[in-house]
JSON list of C-alpha atoms in Angstrom, two decimals:
[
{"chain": "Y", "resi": 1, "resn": "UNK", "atom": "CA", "xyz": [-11.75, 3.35, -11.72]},
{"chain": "Y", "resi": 2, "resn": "UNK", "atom": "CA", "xyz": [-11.39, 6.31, -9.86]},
{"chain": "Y", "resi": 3, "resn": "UNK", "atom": "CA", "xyz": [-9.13, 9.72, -10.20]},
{"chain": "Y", "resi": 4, "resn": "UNK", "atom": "CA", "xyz": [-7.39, 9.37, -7.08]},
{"chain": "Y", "resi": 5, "resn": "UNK", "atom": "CA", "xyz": [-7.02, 6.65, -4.71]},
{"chain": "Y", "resi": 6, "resn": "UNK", "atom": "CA", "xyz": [-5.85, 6.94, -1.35]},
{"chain": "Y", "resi": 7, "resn": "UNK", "atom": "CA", "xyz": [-4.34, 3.95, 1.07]},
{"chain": "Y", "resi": 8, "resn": "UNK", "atom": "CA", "xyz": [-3.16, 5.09, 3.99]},
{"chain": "Y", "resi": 9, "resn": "UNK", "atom": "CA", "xyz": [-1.81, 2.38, 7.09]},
{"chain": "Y", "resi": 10, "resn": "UNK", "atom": "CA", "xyz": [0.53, 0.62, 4.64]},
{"chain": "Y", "resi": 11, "resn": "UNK", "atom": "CA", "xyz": [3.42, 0.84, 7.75]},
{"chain": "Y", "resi": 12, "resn": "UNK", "atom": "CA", "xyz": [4.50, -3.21, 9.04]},
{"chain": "Y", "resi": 13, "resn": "UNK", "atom": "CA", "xyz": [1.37, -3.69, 10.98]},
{"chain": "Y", "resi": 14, "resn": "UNK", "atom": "CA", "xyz": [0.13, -4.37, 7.07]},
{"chain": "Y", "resi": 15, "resn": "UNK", "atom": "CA", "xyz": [-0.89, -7.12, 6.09]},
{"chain": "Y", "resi": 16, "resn": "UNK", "atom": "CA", "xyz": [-3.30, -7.12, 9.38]},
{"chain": "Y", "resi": 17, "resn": "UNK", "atom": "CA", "xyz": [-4.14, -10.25, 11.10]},
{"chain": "Y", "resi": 18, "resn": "UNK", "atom": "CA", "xyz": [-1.27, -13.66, 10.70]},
{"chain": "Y", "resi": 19, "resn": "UNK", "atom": "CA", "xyz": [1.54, -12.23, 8.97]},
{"chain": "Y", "resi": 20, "resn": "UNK", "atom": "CA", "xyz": [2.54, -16.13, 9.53]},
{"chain": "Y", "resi": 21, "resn": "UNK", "atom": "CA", "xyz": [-0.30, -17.11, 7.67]},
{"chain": "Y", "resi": 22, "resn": "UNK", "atom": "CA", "xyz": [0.76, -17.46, 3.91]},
{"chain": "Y", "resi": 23, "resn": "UNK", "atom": "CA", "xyz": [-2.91, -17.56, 2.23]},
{"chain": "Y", "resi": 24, "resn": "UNK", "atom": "CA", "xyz": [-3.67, -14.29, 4.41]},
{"chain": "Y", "resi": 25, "resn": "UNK", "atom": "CA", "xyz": [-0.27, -12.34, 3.41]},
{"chain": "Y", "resi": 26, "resn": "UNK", "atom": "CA", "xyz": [-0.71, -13.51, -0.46]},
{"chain": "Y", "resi": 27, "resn": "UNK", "atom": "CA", "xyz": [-4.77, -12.90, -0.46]},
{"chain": "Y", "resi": 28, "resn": "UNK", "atom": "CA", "xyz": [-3.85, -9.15, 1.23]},
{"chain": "Y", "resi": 29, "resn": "UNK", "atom": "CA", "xyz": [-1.28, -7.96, -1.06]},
{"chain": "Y", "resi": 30, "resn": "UNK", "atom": "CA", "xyz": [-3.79, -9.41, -4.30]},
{"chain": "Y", "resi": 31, "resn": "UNK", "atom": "CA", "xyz": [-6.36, -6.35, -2.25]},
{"chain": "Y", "resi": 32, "resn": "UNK", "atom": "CA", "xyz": [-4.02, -3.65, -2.05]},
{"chain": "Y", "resi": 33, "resn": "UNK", "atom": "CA", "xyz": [-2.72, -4.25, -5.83]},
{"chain": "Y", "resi": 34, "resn": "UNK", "atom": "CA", "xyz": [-6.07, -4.52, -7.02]},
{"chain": "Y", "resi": 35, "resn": "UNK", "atom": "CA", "xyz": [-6.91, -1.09, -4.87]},
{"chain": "Y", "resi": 36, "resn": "UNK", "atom": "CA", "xyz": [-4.23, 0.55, -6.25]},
{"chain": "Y", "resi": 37, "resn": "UNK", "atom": "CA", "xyz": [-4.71, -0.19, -9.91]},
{"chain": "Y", "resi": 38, "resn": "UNK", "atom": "CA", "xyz": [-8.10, 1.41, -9.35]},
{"chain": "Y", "resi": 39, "resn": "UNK", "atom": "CA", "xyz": [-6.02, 4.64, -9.52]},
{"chain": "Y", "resi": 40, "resn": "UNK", "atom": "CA", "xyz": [-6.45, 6.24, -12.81]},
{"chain": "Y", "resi": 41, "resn": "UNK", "atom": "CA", "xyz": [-4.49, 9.35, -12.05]},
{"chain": "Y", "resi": 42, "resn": "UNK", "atom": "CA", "xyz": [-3.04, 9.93, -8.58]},
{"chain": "Y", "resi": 43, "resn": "UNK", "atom": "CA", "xyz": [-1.88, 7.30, -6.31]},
{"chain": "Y", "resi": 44, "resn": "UNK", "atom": "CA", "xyz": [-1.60, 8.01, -2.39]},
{"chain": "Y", "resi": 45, "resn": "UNK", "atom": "CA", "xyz": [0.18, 5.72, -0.56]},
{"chain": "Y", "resi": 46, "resn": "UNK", "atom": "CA", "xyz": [0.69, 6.59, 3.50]},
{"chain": "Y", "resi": 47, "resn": "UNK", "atom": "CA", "xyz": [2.50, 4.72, 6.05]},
{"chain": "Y", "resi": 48, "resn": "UNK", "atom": "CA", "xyz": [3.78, 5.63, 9.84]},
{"chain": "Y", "resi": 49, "resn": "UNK", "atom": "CA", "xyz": [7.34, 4.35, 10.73]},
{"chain": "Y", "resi": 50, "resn": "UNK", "atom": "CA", "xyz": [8.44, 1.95, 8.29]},
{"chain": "Y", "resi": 51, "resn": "UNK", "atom": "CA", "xyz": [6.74, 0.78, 5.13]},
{"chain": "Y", "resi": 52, "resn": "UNK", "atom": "CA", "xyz": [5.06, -2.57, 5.31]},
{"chain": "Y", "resi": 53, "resn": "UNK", "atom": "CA", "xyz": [6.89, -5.54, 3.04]},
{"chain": "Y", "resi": 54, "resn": "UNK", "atom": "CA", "xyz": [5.10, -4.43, -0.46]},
{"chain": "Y", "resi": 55, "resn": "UNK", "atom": "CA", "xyz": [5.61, -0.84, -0.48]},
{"chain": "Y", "resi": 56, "resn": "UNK", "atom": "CA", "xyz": [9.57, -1.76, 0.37]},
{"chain": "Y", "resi": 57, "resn": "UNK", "atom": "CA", "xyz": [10.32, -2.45, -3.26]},
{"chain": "Y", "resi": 58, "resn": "UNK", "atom": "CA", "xyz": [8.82, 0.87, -4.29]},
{"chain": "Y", "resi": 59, "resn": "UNK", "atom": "CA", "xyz": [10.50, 3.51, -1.88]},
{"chain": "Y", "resi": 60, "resn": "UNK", "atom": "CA", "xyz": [13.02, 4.09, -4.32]},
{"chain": "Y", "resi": 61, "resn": "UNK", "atom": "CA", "xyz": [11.05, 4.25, -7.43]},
{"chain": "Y", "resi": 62, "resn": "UNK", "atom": "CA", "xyz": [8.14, 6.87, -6.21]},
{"chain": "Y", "resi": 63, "resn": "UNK", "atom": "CA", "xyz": [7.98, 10.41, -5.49]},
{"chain": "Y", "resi": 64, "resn": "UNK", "atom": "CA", "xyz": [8.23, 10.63, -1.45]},
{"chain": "Y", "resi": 65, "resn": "UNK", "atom": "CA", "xyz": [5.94, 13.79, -0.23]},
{"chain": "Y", "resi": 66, "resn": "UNK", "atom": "CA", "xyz": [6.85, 13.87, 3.23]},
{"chain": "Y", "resi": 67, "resn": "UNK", "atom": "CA", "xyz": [9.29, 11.13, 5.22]},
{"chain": "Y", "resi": 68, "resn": "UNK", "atom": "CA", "xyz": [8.45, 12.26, 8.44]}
]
């Protein structure tokens, strides 16, 4: 656990390597939720051009910084 956490490259290059590949996508996204759980007080999350296919859901429910 940890008092801030910071992931930054979360844009649709994420997950990296086979985005066709099923086990890699799934095994990825079980990483960056168990990274950002980690969080016990802040949360960064950082991503350039479009957010990658797990942080989609969220844009609406978090407080956007900057949207550059």
């Amino acid at each position: 656990e940890f008092k801030r956490v910071f992931l930054p490259g979360l844009d649709r290059s994420f997950p990296w390597g086979r985005q066709d590949d099923i086990d890699n996508v799934v095994l990825q996204g079980g990483q960056l939720y168990a990274a950002m759980s980690r969080a016990r007080d802040e949360l960064y999350l950082s991503h350039a051009g479009p957010p990658c296919l797990y942080l989609e859901a969220l844009v609406d429910t978090v407080e956007m910084v900057d949207q550059r």
